[in-house]
Coordinates of C-alpha atoms (C1' of nucleotides) in Angstrom, one line a residue:
Chain A
M636 CA -0.1 0.1 -0.3
H637 CA 2.7 2.6 0.8
E638 CA 5.3 1.1 -1.6
F639 CA 2.0 2.2 -4.2
L640 CA 1.4 5.1 -2.9
W641 CA 5.3 6.0 -3.3
W642 CA 5.5 4.8 -6.7
A643 CA 2.9 6.2 -7.7
F644 CA 3.6 10.3 -6.8
R645 CA 7.3 9.1 -8.4
S646 CA 5.6 8.1 -11.6
K647 CA 3.9 11.0 -11.3
Q648 CA 6.1 13.5 -10.5
M649 CA 8.6 12.3 -13.4
E650 CA 6.1 13.4 -16.1
E651 CA 5.2 16.7 -14.6
K652 CA 7.2 19.8 -13.5
S653 CA 4.5 20.8 -11.2
C654 CA 4.8 23.7 -9.1
M655 CA 4.0 22.0 -5.8
V656 CA 7.2 20.6 -6.1
D657 CA 9.2 23.5 -5.7
A658 CA 7.0 24.6 -3.2
G659 CA 7.6 20.8 -1.3
K660 CA 11.3 21.8 -1.8
R661 CA 11.1 24.9 -0.2
R662 CA 9.2 24.2 2.8
D663 CA 11.6 21.1 3.0
E664 CA 14.9 23.2 3.3
Q665 CA 13.9 25.5 5.6
G666 CA 12.2 23.0 7.6
V667 CA 13.3 19.8 8.8
S668 CA 16.9 20.3 7.2
Q669 CA 17.5 24.1 9.3
L670 CA 17.3 22.3 12.5
Q671 CA 19.3 19.3 11.2
R672 CA 21.7 21.6 10.0
A673 CA 22.3 23.2 13.2
G674 CA 22.1 20.5 15.4
K675 CA 25.2 18.7 14.2
C676 CA 24.5 15.1 14.5
L677 CA 20.6 15.3 15.3
P678 CA 18.9 11.7 15.0
P679 CA 17.0 12.8 11.6
F680 CA 13.6 11.3 13.7
L681 CA 14.3 14.2 16.8
S682 CA 14.6 17.0 14.3
K683 CA 11.8 15.9 12.1
T684 CA 9.5 15.5 15.3
Y685 CA 10.2 18.9 16.7
E686 CA 9.8 20.5 13.4
L687 CA 6.3 18.6 13.3
V688 CA 5.4 19.9 16.8
D689 CA 6.6 23.1 16.5
R690 CA 5.8 24.4 12.9
S691 CA 3.6 22.1 10.8
G692 CA 1.1 24.6 10.7
A693 CA -2.1 22.2 11.8
E694 CA -2.2 23.2 15.7
H695 CA -5.6 21.5 15.3
V696 CA -4.2 17.9 14.4
V697 CA -0.6 18.5 16.9
S698 CA 0.8 21.2 18.7
W699 CA 2.5 21.7 22.5
N700 CA 0.6 21.3 25.2
E701 CA -0.2 24.2 27.4
E702 CA 3.2 24.2 29.5
G703 CA 5.2 23.7 26.3
T704 CA 6.4 20.8 28.1
A705 CA 4.9 17.6 26.5
F706 CA 3.2 17.3 22.7
V707 CA -0.6 16.2 22.2
V708 CA -1.9 14.5 18.5
W709 CA -5.4 16.1 18.5
L710 CA -5.9 14.0 15.7
P711 CA -4.1 10.9 15.0
E712 CA -6.0 10.1 12.3
D713 CA -4.9 13.4 10.5
L714 CA -1.2 13.2 11.4
S715 CA -1.2 9.5 9.9
Q716 CA -2.5 10.6 6.7
F717 CA -1.4 14.5 6.2
L718 CA 1.5 14.8 8.6
L719 CA 3.7 12.3 8.8
P720 CA 4.4 11.2 5.0
K721 CA 5.5 14.9 4.7
Y722 CA 8.9 14.3 7.2
F723 CA 9.0 10.0 7.1
K724 CA 8.4 7.3 5.1
H725 CA 5.8 6.1 6.3
C726 CA 2.0 7.2 7.1
N727 CA 1.4 5.0 10.6
F728 CA 0.8 6.5 13.6
S729 CA 2.1 3.1 15.0
S730 CA 5.9 3.3 13.6
F731 CA 5.8 6.8 14.9
I732 CA 4.7 6.0 18.7
R733 CA 7.5 2.7 18.0
Q734 CA 10.2 5.5 17.7
L735 CA 9.0 8.0 20.4
N736 CA 9.5 4.9 22.5
T737 CA 12.6 3.7 21.3
Y738 CA 14.1 7.8 22.1
G739 CA 12.4 7.4 25.4
F740 CA 9.7 9.4 25.2
R741 CA 6.5 8.6 27.5
K742 CA 2.5 8.9 26.9
S743 CA 1.8 11.4 29.5
A744 CA -1.6 11.5 29.8
S745 CA -4.6 8.3 29.9
D746 CA -7.4 10.8 28.2
R747 CA -5.3 11.8 25.2
W748 CA -2.0 11.1 22.8
E749 CA -0.1 13.3 24.7
F750 CA 4.0 12.3 24.6
R751 CA 6.7 13.6 26.7
H752 CA 10.4 13.8 27.0
E753 CA 12.4 16.2 29.5
K754 CA 14.5 16.9 26.7
F755 CA 11.6 17.5 24.3
Q756 CA 10.5 21.3 25.2
K757 CA 8.3 24.2 23.5
G758 CA 11.5 26.6 22.6
K759 CA 14.1 24.8 23.8
A760 CA 15.6 22.5 20.8
H761 CA 19.3 23.5 21.8
L762 CA 18.3 20.2 24.6
L763 CA 17.6 17.4 21.6
G764 CA 21.1 16.6 21.2
E765 CA 20.8 14.7 24.9
I766 CA 18.1 12.3 23.9
T767 CA 19.4 9.3 23.3
R768 CA 17.9 6.5 21.3
R769 CA 18.0 3.2 23.4
K770 CA 20.1 0.8 22.2
C771 CA 19.4 -3.5 22.5
E772 CA 21.5 -3.9 25.1
P773 CA 22.9 -7.3 25.5
S774 CA 20.8 -9.4 27.3
I775 CA 22.6 -11.8 30.1
Y776 CA 19.7 -14.1 30.0
P777 CA 18.2 -14.6 26.4
S778 CA 14.8 -15.0 25.9
H779 CA 15.2 -18.9 24.7
L780 CA 18.0 -19.5 27.4
K781 CA 15.1 -18.8 30.0
A782 CA 13.0 -21.2 28.5
R783 CA 15.3 -24.3 28.9
E784 CA 15.0 -23.9 32.5
K785 CA 11.1 -24.7 32.3
G786 CA 12.5 -28.0 32.4
T787 CA 11.9 -29.4 28.8
V788 CA 14.0 -31.2 26.4
I789 CA 16.6 -29.3 24.1
E790 CA 18.0 -30.7 21.4
D791 CA 21.8 -30.5 20.7
S792 CA 21.8 -27.9 18.1
H793 CA 20.0 -25.5 20.4
L794 CA 22.7 -26.1 22.9
L795 CA 25.0 -25.2 20.2
E796 CA 23.4 -21.9 19.4
E797 CA 23.2 -21.2 23.0
N798 CA 27.2 -21.8 23.5
K799 CA 27.8 -19.6 20.5
I800 CA 25.7 -17.1 22.0
L801 CA 27.3 -17.3 25.3
Q802 CA 30.8 -17.8 24.3
R803 CA 30.0 -14.4 22.2
E804 CA 28.7 -12.2 25.1
N805 CA 31.7 -13.4 26.8
S806 CA 34.5 -12.5 24.4
E807 CA 32.5 -8.9 24.5
L808 CA 32.2 -8.7 28.4
L809 CA 36.1 -9.4 28.6
L810 CA 36.8 -6.8 26.1
Q811 CA 34.6 -4.3 28.0
I812 CA 37.1 -5.7 31.2
A813 CA 40.3 -5.5 29.0
R814 CA 39.4 -1.8 28.9
Y815 CA 38.2 -1.1 32.2
K816 CA 41.5 -2.3 33.5
A817 CA 43.6 0.2 30.4
L818 CA 41.7 3.4 32.0
Q819 CA 42.0 1.9 35.6
S820 CA 46.2 1.6 35.4
E821 CA 45.9 4.9 33.6
L822 CA 44.1 6.4 36.1
M823 CA 46.4 5.1 38.8
N824 CA 49.1 6.2 36.9
S825 CA 48.9 9.7 36.6
L826 CA 47.6 9.8 40.0
P827 CA 50.7 9.8 41.8
Q828 CA 52.6 11.9 39.2
F829 CA 49.8 14.4 39.5
M830 CA 50.5 14.0 43.6
A831 CA 54.3 14.2 42.9
S832 CA 53.8 17.4 40.4
N833 CA 51.6 19.2 43.4
K834 CA 53.9 18.4 46.1
K835 CA 57.0 20.1 44.1
A836 CA 54.5 23.2 44.1
R837 CA 54.1 23.3 47.4
L838 CA 57.7 22.9 47.9
L839 CA 58.5 25.9 45.4
S840 CA 56.4 28.0 46.8
Chain B
M894 CA 15.4 15.0 -1.0
H895 CA 13.8 11.6 -0.9
E896 CA 11.5 12.6 2.4
F897 CA 10.6 15.8 0.3
L898 CA 9.5 13.9 -3.1
W899 CA 7.2 10.9 -0.7
W900 CA 5.7 14.4 0.9
A901 CA 5.0 16.1 -2.2
F902 CA 3.6 13.2 -3.8
R903 CA 1.1 12.6 -0.9
S904 CA 0.1 16.3 -0.7
K905 CA -0.6 15.7 -4.6
Q906 CA -2.4 12.7 -3.8
M907 CA -4.7 14.0 -1.3
E908 CA -6.6 16.7 -3.8
E909 CA -6.4 14.9 -7.1
K910 CA -7.7 11.1 -7.3
S911 CA -5.7 10.3 -10.4
C912 CA -6.5 7.5 -12.8
M913 CA -2.9 7.0 -12.3
V914 CA -3.4 5.8 -9.1
D915 CA -6.1 3.4 -9.8
A916 CA -3.7 2.1 -12.3
G917 CA -0.9 1.7 -10.2
K918 CA -2.2 0.2 -7.4
R919 CA -3.7 -2.6 -10.0
R920 CA -0.2 -3.2 -10.9
D921 CA 0.8 -3.3 -7.1
E922 CA -1.7 -5.7 -6.6
Q923 CA -1.3 -7.9 -9.3
G924 CA 2.9 -7.6 -9.4
V925 CA 4.5 -7.3 -6.2
S926 CA 1.9 -8.7 -3.9
Q927 CA 0.8 -11.6 -5.7
L928 CA 4.1 -13.6 -5.2
Q929 CA 4.5 -12.6 -1.9
R930 CA 0.7 -13.9 -1.4
A931 CA 1.7 -17.8 -2.9
G932 CA 5.4 -17.4 -1.2
K933 CA 4.6 -17.8 2.8
C934 CA 6.8 -15.5 4.8
L935 CA 9.2 -14.2 1.9
P936 CA 11.4 -11.7 2.3
P937 CA 9.7 -8.2 1.0
F938 CA 12.7 -7.6 -0.5
L939 CA 12.9 -10.9 -2.1
S940 CA 9.8 -11.1 -3.6
K941 CA 10.1 -7.0 -5.2
T942 CA 13.6 -8.0 -6.8
Y943 CA 12.5 -10.3 -8.5
E944 CA 8.8 -8.7 -9.9
L945 CA 11.9 -5.9 -10.6
V946 CA 13.9 -7.9 -12.9
D947 CA 11.2 -10.2 -14.2
R948 CA 8.5 -8.2 -15.1
S949 CA 9.5 -4.2 -14.6
G950 CA 8.4 -3.7 -18.4
A951 CA 11.6 -2.1 -19.1
E952 CA 14.7 -5.2 -20.1
H953 CA 16.6 -2.4 -21.1
V954 CA 16.9 -1.2 -18.2
V955 CA 17.0 -4.4 -16.1
S956 CA 16.8 -8.2 -17.0
W957 CA 17.8 -11.9 -16.9
N958 CA 21.1 -12.7 -18.6
E959 CA 21.0 -15.0 -21.7
E960 CA 20.8 -18.2 -19.5
G961 CA 18.3 -16.9 -16.6
T962 CA 20.9 -18.0 -13.9
A963 CA 21.7 -14.0 -12.9
F964 CA 20.4 -10.5 -13.9
V965 CA 21.6 -7.3 -15.2
V966 CA 21.6 -3.6 -14.4
W967 CA 21.8 -2.2 -17.7
L968 CA 21.0 1.5 -17.1
P969 CA 21.4 2.0 -12.9
E970 CA 20.7 5.7 -13.3
D971 CA 17.3 4.4 -14.9
L972 CA 16.6 1.9 -12.5
S973 CA 17.3 4.3 -9.4
Q974 CA 14.9 6.9 -10.5
F975 CA 12.1 4.9 -12.0
L976 CA 12.2 1.2 -11.2
L977 CA 13.0 1.2 -7.4
P978 CA 10.6 3.5 -6.3
K979 CA 8.2 1.4 -7.4
Y980 CA 9.5 -1.3 -5.2
F981 CA 11.2 0.6 -2.1
K982 CA 10.9 3.4 -0.2
H983 CA 14.1 4.9 -1.8
C984 CA 15.7 5.6 -5.2
N985 CA 19.5 4.9 -4.3
F986 CA 20.9 2.3 -6.2
S987 CA 23.6 1.7 -3.0
S988 CA 20.9 0.6 -1.0
F989 CA 19.2 -1.7 -3.2
I990 CA 23.1 -3.6 -3.5
R991 CA 23.4 -3.3 0.3
Q992 CA 20.0 -5.5 0.2
L993 CA 21.3 -7.7 -2.5
N994 CA 24.8 -8.2 -0.4
T995 CA 22.7 -8.9 2.7
Y996 CA 20.8 -11.6 1.0
G997 CA 23.8 -13.1 -0.4
F998 CA 24.0 -12.1 -4.1
R999 CA 27.6 -11.8 -5.8
K1000 CA 28.7 -9.1 -7.9
S1001 CA 29.2 -11.8 -11.4
A1002 CA 30.9 -9.7 -13.6
S1003 CA 33.3 -7.3 -14.0
D1004 CA 32.3 -5.1 -16.7
R1005 CA 28.4 -4.7 -16.1
W1006 CA 26.1 -4.6 -13.5
E1007 CA 24.9 -8.3 -13.2
F1008 CA 24.1 -10.0 -9.9
R1009 CA 23.6 -13.5 -9.2
H1010 CA 22.6 -16.0 -6.7
E1011 CA 22.2 -19.6 -6.7
K1012 CA 18.8 -19.2 -5.8
F1013 CA 17.6 -16.5 -7.5
Q1014 CA 16.5 -17.9 -11.2
K1015 CA 14.7 -16.7 -14.2
G1016 CA 10.9 -19.3 -14.4
K1017 CA 12.4 -20.5 -10.5
A1018 CA 10.3 -18.4 -8.5
H1019 CA 9.6 -21.0 -6.0
L1020 CA 13.6 -21.4 -5.4
L1021 CA 13.2 -17.9 -3.7
G1022 CA 11.8 -19.5 -0.3
E1023 CA 15.9 -20.6 0.1
I1024 CA 17.6 -17.7 0.4
T1025 CA 18.4 -16.8 3.6
R1026 CA 19.4 -13.1 4.7
R1027 CA 22.6 -12.9 6.5
K1028 CA 22.5 -12.0 9.7
C1029 CA 25.6 -10.5 11.7
E1030 CA 27.3 -13.8 12.2
P1031 CA 30.1 -13.8 15.4
S1032 CA 33.1 -13.0 13.8
I1033 CA 35.0 -15.1 16.4
Y1034 CA 33.8 -19.0 16.2
P1035 CA 35.4 -20.9 18.7
S1036 CA 38.1 -23.6 17.4
H1037 CA 36.9 -26.1 20.2
L1038 CA 33.2 -25.8 18.7
K1039 CA 33.9 -26.0 15.3
A1040 CA 35.9 -29.0 15.8
R1041 CA 33.7 -30.8 17.6
E1042 CA 30.8 -29.9 14.8
K1043 CA 32.6 -32.0 12.5
G1044 CA 33.7 -34.4 14.4
T1045 CA 32.3 -37.0 16.9
V1046 CA 28.8 -37.1 18.7
I1047 CA 28.7 -35.3 21.8
E1048 CA 25.8 -35.7 24.2
D1049 CA 23.9 -32.8 25.2
S1050 CA 25.1 -33.8 29.2
H1051 CA 28.3 -32.4 28.1
L1052 CA 26.8 -29.4 25.6
L1053 CA 25.0 -28.4 29.1
E1054 CA 27.9 -28.7 31.3
E1055 CA 29.4 -26.2 29.2
N1056 CA 26.7 -23.9 29.0
K1057 CA 26.5 -23.7 32.8
I1058 CA 30.3 -22.8 33.0
L1059 CA 29.9 -20.6 30.2
Q1060 CA 26.7 -18.8 32.4
R1061 CA 28.7 -19.4 35.7
E1062 CA 31.4 -17.2 34.1
N1063 CA 29.1 -14.8 32.5
S1064 CA 27.8 -13.5 36.0
E1065 CA 31.2 -13.6 37.2
L1066 CA 32.6 -11.0 34.4
L1067 CA 29.4 -9.4 35.1
L1068 CA 29.8 -8.8 38.6
Q1069 CA 33.5 -7.8 37.8
I1070 CA 32.6 -4.8 35.3
A1071 CA 30.2 -3.9 37.9
R1072 CA 32.8 -3.7 40.4
Y1073 CA 35.4 -1.8 37.9
K1074 CA 32.3 0.5 37.3
A1075 CA 32.1 1.2 40.9
L1076 CA 36.1 1.6 41.6
Q1077 CA 36.0 4.1 38.3
S1078 CA 33.1 6.2 39.7
E1079 CA 34.6 6.5 42.9
L1080 CA 38.0 7.3 41.7
M1081 CA 36.1 10.4 39.5
N1082 CA 34.5 11.6 42.1
S1083 CA 36.9 11.5 44.7
L1084 CA 39.4 13.3 42.0
P1085 CA 38.1 17.2 42.2
Q1086 CA 37.9 16.4 45.9
F1087 CA 41.7 15.7 46.3
M1088 CA 42.7 18.3 44.4
A1089 CA 40.4 21.1 46.5
S1090 CA 42.0 19.6 49.6
N1091 CA 45.4 19.9 48.1
K1092 CA 44.8 23.5 47.3
K1093 CA 44.1 24.2 50.4
A1094 CA 47.0 22.5 52.2
R1095 CA 49.0 24.7 50.0
L1096 CA 47.7 27.8 51.1
L1097 CA 47.4 26.8 54.4
S1098 CA 51.1 26.1 54.5
Chain C
dG742 C1' 6.2 -0.6 25.6
dG743 C1' 9.1 -3.1 23.5
dG744 C1' 11.9 -7.0 21.0
dA745 C1' 13.3 -8.8 17.2
dA746 C1' 13.3 -8.9 11.8
dT747 C1' 13.9 -6.3 7.8
dA748 C1' 14.9 -1.7 5.3
dT749 C1' 17.2 2.3 4.7
dT750 C1' 21.3 5.0 5.3
dC751 C1' 25.9 6.4 6.1
dC752 C1' 30.5 4.4 6.6
dC753 C1' 35.1 2.1 6.2
Chain D
dG1135 C1' 31.5 -6.0 0.3
dG1136 C1' 29.8 -5.5 4.7
dG1137 C1' 29.6 -3.3 9.7
dA1138 C1' 27.0 -1.0 12.4
dA1139 C1' 23.1 3.2 13.4
dT1140 C1' 18.9 4.3 12.6
dA1141 C1' 13.9 3.4 10.7
dT1142 C1' 10.0 0.9 9.6
dT1143 C1' 7.5 -2.9 10.3
dC1144 C1' 5.3 -7.0 12.8
dC1145 C1' 4.4 -9.2 16.4
dC1146 C1' 3.8 -10.3 21.9

DNA sequence: GGGAATATTCCC
DNA sequence: GGGAATATTCCC
């Protein structure tokens, strides 16, 4: 469905140079890209979402809340259909929410689509850089390992697979430890040096 | 740029119901989706790429090679601009190639854009299901595990034992890391304090 | 809400 | 070619 939309547009776009295209281009350049350029390497999702909320030109669809501490999607349908595709490669409200969650936004009201993130506030675009995307942390106990504990029989291949995963995790952990050790010894080495130079300074004074 | 295209189209699409749209929809339904429906849960990339090669209707842009054992992109520019966006959410030749590589396709000629995969051949769409997407394999494959796989049969109990050991090792390593982290932050916290007291000592002396 | 697979981009 | 980050989809 969405592929079709994208395709249909492209077909159309290629056989006619409409003025809409230029209008669109201008909008894009002074809109989304502006923040992007200013904000070093802000993830596109953040700059685009800020744009979307701050100047979609459709406050009846999405806007800041009264305090400017969160934003509210008043008309999810319209957001999906008209606004999302302006900024993203889809028109699904659920995909938008998935991204919000990935970046740590929370639904902050039960009776409306209000989303909040400490670093996402009206007039404070400079805070956006402090929003971090959640990584998929290496889980210590993968879900499929848990299953085994319930007592069912697992074949060799499964165990072998688990073994591999554990080995990988092990290597990764060892690497982390090595890094910590290096950092540690660096610190410990520089400390006496630092103290010595300090002592010297005192003696000289 | 691409976001803009997508957006511009959507804006346009919403204010006019062109017959192109319906044509596009029909094409999409009998094209891409057909294979998809037939082939259980074939990754979209494979069904779409097969479609693209097999019936893009632009053989001067992309087609099977003579034997039907590979496909050739004759006009990368045109593929990117006109065909890719029909099937995917982008118009980048490089993104297309990235996906081909992910699925194990190889460039099979040095003088033209010919790509090949054993299970991707003219008239053999039923083989597509055997193409697997490459996962990010662990680069370090423990040698002792390798040896055992090819060699003698090992019982569950062995693997289970090893698993337990690895799990224990893992926990131990995690604990070590936690200790390092604590020590680290302790050091980092006490450093400025230490400096301050040193300065004070100097002032008093 | 979020895990995980797939897709797209960016970069070496 | 492919690693890795981000985006989109699918599913629990």
